[in-house]
Coordinates of N, CA and C in Angstrom, one line a residue:
M1 N 122.1 112.4 107.9 CA 120.7 111.9 107.2 C 121.5 109.8 107.8
E2 N 120.3 109.0 107.8 CA 121.4 107.5 108.2 C 121.9 106.8 106.2
T3 N 122.2 105.9 106.5 CA 122.6 105.5 105.0 C 121.5 104.7 104.9
T4 N 120.5 104.0 105.5 CA 119.1 103.5 105.1 C 118.2 104.3 104.2
D5 N 118.0 105.8 104.8 CA 117.4 106.7 104.3 C 117.7 107.2 103.2
A6 N 119.3 107.3 102.5 CA 120.2 107.9 101.7 C 119.4 106.3 100.8
I7 N 119.9 104.9 101.2 CA 119.2 104.5 100.1 C 118.0 104.1 99.9
A8 N 117.0 104.5 100.6 CA 115.7 104.9 100.6 C 115.9 105.6 99.0
A9 N 116.0 107.0 99.5 CA 116.0 108.2 98.6 C 116.7 107.7 97.5
L10 N 117.6 107.3 97.1 CA 118.2 107.2 95.9 C 117.6 106.1 95.4
T11 N 117.0 104.5 95.7 CA 116.3 104.1 95.5 C 115.2 104.9 94.7
A12 N 114.4 105.4 95.5 CA 113.2 105.9 94.8 C 113.8 106.8 93.5
L13 N 114.9 107.9 93.9 CA 115.0 108.7 92.8 C 115.8 108.1 91.6
G14 N 116.0 106.5 91.3 CA 116.5 106.0 90.6 C 115.4 105.8 89.7
H15 N 114.4 106.0 89.3 CA 113.2 105.7 88.3 C 113.2 106.9 87.6
A16 N 113.2 107.4 86.1 CA 112.5 108.2 85.5 C 111.7 109.0 85.7
K17 N 110.4 108.1 85.8 CA 109.4 108.8 86.3 C 109.7 109.2 87.6
R18 N 110.3 108.6 88.8 CA 110.0 109.4 89.7 C 111.0 111.0 89.3
L19 N 112.0 110.2 88.9 CA 113.2 111.7 89.2 C 112.4 113.1 88.6
A20 N 111.5 112.7 87.0 CA 111.0 113.6 87.0 C 110.0 114.0 87.7
I21 N 108.8 113.9 88.0 CA 108.1 113.9 89.5 C 108.7 114.7 90.3
F22 N 110.2 114.5 90.9 CA 110.3 114.8 91.8 C 111.1 116.7 91.5
R23 N 111.6 116.0 90.6 CA 112.4 117.6 89.3 C 111.3 118.8 89.7
L24 N 110.1 118.3 89.1 CA 108.8 119.1 88.6 C 108.6 119.9 90.2
L25 N 108.6 118.9 91.3 CA 108.3 119.6 92.4 C 109.1 120.9 92.6
V26 N 110.9 120.1 92.8 CA 111.4 121.2 92.9 C 111.3 122.7 92.6
V27 N 110.8 122.2 91.4 CA 110.5 123.8 90.1 C 110.0 124.5 91.0
A28 N 108.3 123.3 91.1 CA 107.4 124.4 91.4 C 107.7 125.1 93.2
G29 N 108.7 124.5 93.5 CA 109.0 125.1 95.4 C 107.9 125.0 96.0
P30 N 108.0 125.9 97.4 CA 106.7 125.9 98.3 C 105.6 125.3 98.1
A31 N 105.0 126.2 97.1 CA 104.3 125.6 96.9 C 103.0 124.8 96.1
G32 N 104.5 123.8 95.7 CA 104.0 122.8 94.7 C 103.0 122.1 94.2
R33 N 102.6 121.0 93.4 CA 101.8 121.5 92.7 C 100.5 120.5 93.0
M34 N 99.6 120.1 92.2 CA 98.4 119.2 92.5 C 98.7 118.0 91.7
A35 N 98.1 117.3 92.3 CA 97.9 115.2 91.8 C 98.0 116.0 90.2
G36 N 96.5 116.2 90.4 CA 96.2 116.0 88.9 C 97.1 116.9 87.8
D37 N 97.4 117.7 88.1 CA 98.4 119.1 87.3 C 100.1 118.0 86.9
I38 N 100.3 117.8 88.0 CA 101.8 116.8 87.4 C 101.5 116.1 86.6
G39 N 100.2 114.9 86.9 CA 100.2 114.1 86.0 C 99.4 114.7 84.2
D40 N 98.9 115.9 84.5 CA 99.3 116.3 83.2 C 100.8 116.9 82.2
E41 N 101.5 117.3 83.0 CA 102.7 118.0 82.6 C 103.4 116.6 82.4
L42 N 103.3 115.5 83.1 CA 103.6 114.4 82.7 C 103.5 113.4 81.4
G43 N 102.4 113.4 81.7 CA 101.5 112.7 80.6 C 101.6 111.2 81.1
M44 N 101.0 111.2 82.2 CA 101.0 110.1 83.4 C 99.5 109.3 83.7
P45 N 99.3 108.6 83.6 CA 98.2 108.2 84.1 C 98.0 108.4 85.7
G46 N 97.1 108.6 86.6 CA 96.7 108.4 87.6 C 97.1 107.6 88.1
A47 N 97.0 106.4 88.0 CA 97.3 105.0 88.9 C 98.8 105.3 88.9
T48 N 99.4 104.9 87.9 CA 100.8 105.1 87.8 C 101.2 106.3 88.5
L49 N 101.1 107.6 88.4 CA 101.8 108.5 88.8 C 101.3 108.5 90.2
S50 N 99.9 107.9 91.1 CA 100.1 107.3 93.1 C 101.0 106.9 92.9
F51 N 101.1 105.8 92.6 CA 102.5 104.6 92.5 C 103.5 105.6 92.5
H52 N 103.9 106.4 92.2 CA 105.1 107.0 92.1 C 105.6 107.7 93.0
L53 N 103.8 109.0 93.0 CA 104.3 109.7 94.4 C 103.9 108.9 95.5
K54 N 103.5 107.7 96.0 CA 103.5 107.0 96.5 C 104.9 106.5 96.8
E55 N 105.9 106.1 96.3 CA 107.5 105.7 96.4 C 107.8 106.5 97.0
L56 N 107.6 108.2 96.5 CA 108.5 109.6 97.1 C 108.7 109.3 98.4
A57 N 107.0 109.9 98.9 CA 106.7 109.7 99.8 C 107.2 108.7 101.1
N58 N 106.8 107.6 100.6 CA 107.7 106.3 101.8 C 109.0 106.9 101.6
A59 N 109.7 107.8 100.8 CA 111.3 107.9 100.8 C 111.7 109.2 101.5
G60 N 110.1 110.0 101.6 CA 110.4 111.1 102.4 C 111.2 112.1 101.8
L61 N 110.6 112.2 100.1 CA 111.0 113.0 99.5 C 110.1 114.3 99.0
V62 N 109.7 113.7 99.3 CA 107.9 114.7 98.7 C 106.7 114.2 100.1
T63 N 106.0 115.6 100.0 CA 105.4 115.4 101.0 C 103.5 115.6 100.3
A64 N 102.7 115.1 100.9 CA 101.0 115.1 100.5 C 100.5 116.4 101.4
E65 N 100.0 117.2 100.8 CA 98.5 117.8 101.9 C 97.2 117.6 100.8
P66 N 95.8 116.6 102.0 CA 95.0 116.9 101.0 C 94.2 118.6 101.2
Q67 N 93.8 118.5 99.9 CA 93.1 119.9 99.7 C 91.5 120.0 99.1
G68 N 90.7 119.5 100.3 CA 89.6 118.7 99.5 C 89.4 117.2 98.9
R69 N 89.0 117.5 97.9 CA 89.1 116.3 97.0 C 90.4 116.0 96.3
F70 N 91.3 117.0 96.4 CA 92.2 117.0 95.8 C 93.7 116.9 96.3
V71 N 95.0 116.5 96.5 CA 96.1 116.6 96.9 C 97.0 117.2 96.4
C72 N 97.5 118.1 97.0 CA 99.4 118.8 96.6 C 100.2 118.7 97.2
Y73 N 100.7 118.1 96.4 CA 102.2 117.6 96.4 C 103.8 118.4 96.3
R74 N 104.6 118.2 97.6 CA 105.2 119.2 97.7 C 107.3 118.7 97.8
A75 N 108.5 119.2 97.0 CA 108.9 118.8 97.7 C 109.3 118.6 99.0
A76 N 109.9 117.7 99.6 CA 110.7 117.6 101.0 C 112.3 118.3 101.1
F77 N 112.5 119.5 100.9 CA 113.8 120.4 100.5 C 114.6 119.7 101.7
D78 N 114.0 119.8 103.2 CA 114.9 119.0 103.8 C 115.5 118.0 103.9
A79 N 115.1 117.5 102.7 CA 115.2 115.4 103.0 C 116.4 115.4 101.4
M80 N 115.7 116.7 100.5 CA 116.7 116.7 100.1 C 118.0 117.3 99.8
N81 N 118.2 118.1 100.7 CA 119.6 118.9 101.7 C 120.1 118.1 102.3
G82 N 119.1 117.0 103.3 CA 120.0 116.2 103.4 C 121.3 115.2 102.7
L83 N 119.9 114.2 102.1 CA 120.8 113.7 100.9 C 122.2 114.2 100.7
I84 N 121.9 115.2 99.7 CA 122.7 116.4 99.2 C 124.1 115.7 100.2
A85 N 123.8 116.5 101.4 CA 124.6 116.1 102.7 C 125.6 115.3 102.1
Y86 N 124.6 113.4 102.8 CA 125.0 112.7 103.1 C 126.4 112.3 102.0
L87 N 126.1 112.7 101.0 CA 126.8 112.7 99.5 C 127.7 113.1 99.3
T88 N 127.9 114.1 100.1 CA 129.5 115.1 99.9 C 129.9 115.5 100.9
H89 N 129.1 114.9 102.2 CA 130.1 115.0 103.3 C 131.3 114.7 103.2
N90 N 131.9 114.1 102.8 CA 133.6 113.5 103.0 C 134.4 113.7 101.3
C91 N 133.5 114.8 101.0 CA 133.7 115.4 99.3 C 135.6 115.2 99.8
C92 N 136.1 114.7 98.7 CA 137.7 114.9 98.4 C 138.4 115.4 99.3
A93 N 138.1 114.3 100.9 CA 138.7 114.6 101.9 C 140.4 114.6 101.6
G94 N 140.0 113.7 101.0 CA 141.5 113.1 100.8 C 142.9 113.7 99.7
S95 N 141.8 115.0 99.2 CA 142.7 115.2 98.2 C 142.9 116.5 98.6
A96 N 143.9 117.3 97.7 CA 144.5 118.9 98.5 C 143.8 119.8 97.2
D97 N 143.4 119.0 95.9 CA 142.6 119.8 94.8 C 141.6 120.7 95.6
A98 N 141.6 121.9 95.7 CA 140.5 122.8 95.8 C 139.2 123.3 95.4
G99 N 139.7 122.5 94.0 CA 138.5 122.7 92.6 C 137.3 121.7 92.8
C100 N 137.7 120.6 94.0 CA 136.8 119.4 94.4 C 136.0 119.8 95.4
A101 N 136.0 120.7 96.1 CA 135.3 120.5 97.3 C 134.0 121.2 97.3
P102 N 133.5 120.4 97.9 CA 130.8 120.0 98.4 C 131.0 122.2 97.8
V103 N 130.0 122.4 97.3 CA 129.5 123.6 96.6 C 128.6 124.3 98.4
S104 N 129.0 125.6 99.2 CA 128.7 125.5 100.1 C 127.3 126.5 100.0
G105 N 126.5 125.7 100.5 CA 125.1 126.5 101.2 C 123.8 125.3 100.5
A106 N 122.9 125.1 101.0 CA 122.0 124.2 100.8 C 120.3 125.1 100.2
C107 N 120.4 124.0 98.8 CA 119.3 124.6 98.2 C 118.0 124.8 98.8
R108 N 117.5 125.7 98.8 CA 116.2 126.1 99.4 C 115.0 126.9 98.5
P109 N 114.2 126.3 98.9 CA 113.1 126.4 98.0 C 112.8 127.7 97.4
G110 N 112.5 127.6 95.9 CA 113.0 129.2 95.1 C 114.1 129.8 95.0
D111 N 115.1 129.2 95.2 CA 116.3 129.3 94.2 C 116.9 127.9 93.2
S112 N 117.3 128.7 92.6 CA 117.7 128.0 91.1 C 119.2 127.0 91.6
C113 N 118.4 126.2 91.7 CA 119.2 124.9 92.2 C 120.4 123.9 91.2

C-alpha cells in the first residue's frame, strides 16, 4: 500500500459514522449488507449514509454491488489488511522486546478479528 492510499483510508475511517459503517460491514463478512439495512441499523438517513458510503468507497475500503433497485455494500478485506500491514510493517523494528511484534496472519472474512 502506498502512503497516499493509507492516508485516504485513515481519513475515511477518521469519522465516527464512517468507522461505524465500516465496522458493521466487517462484522457482516463477505455477504455484506444492503444500504437500507445499514441505515436502519445505524439510524442514519439515506442521504447521510450515501455520502459516507461514497467516501469509504473512494478510499477503497468498501465495494458496492447493485442488486436491482438496491445496493449491497461489502468491506474490502484486502484493503483493510493492506492498511494494517502498512501500519505494522516496521513495528518495533528497533526494539528487542518480543511482546511488541505484530500479530501474524491477516483478517479474513468470517474471522473474529
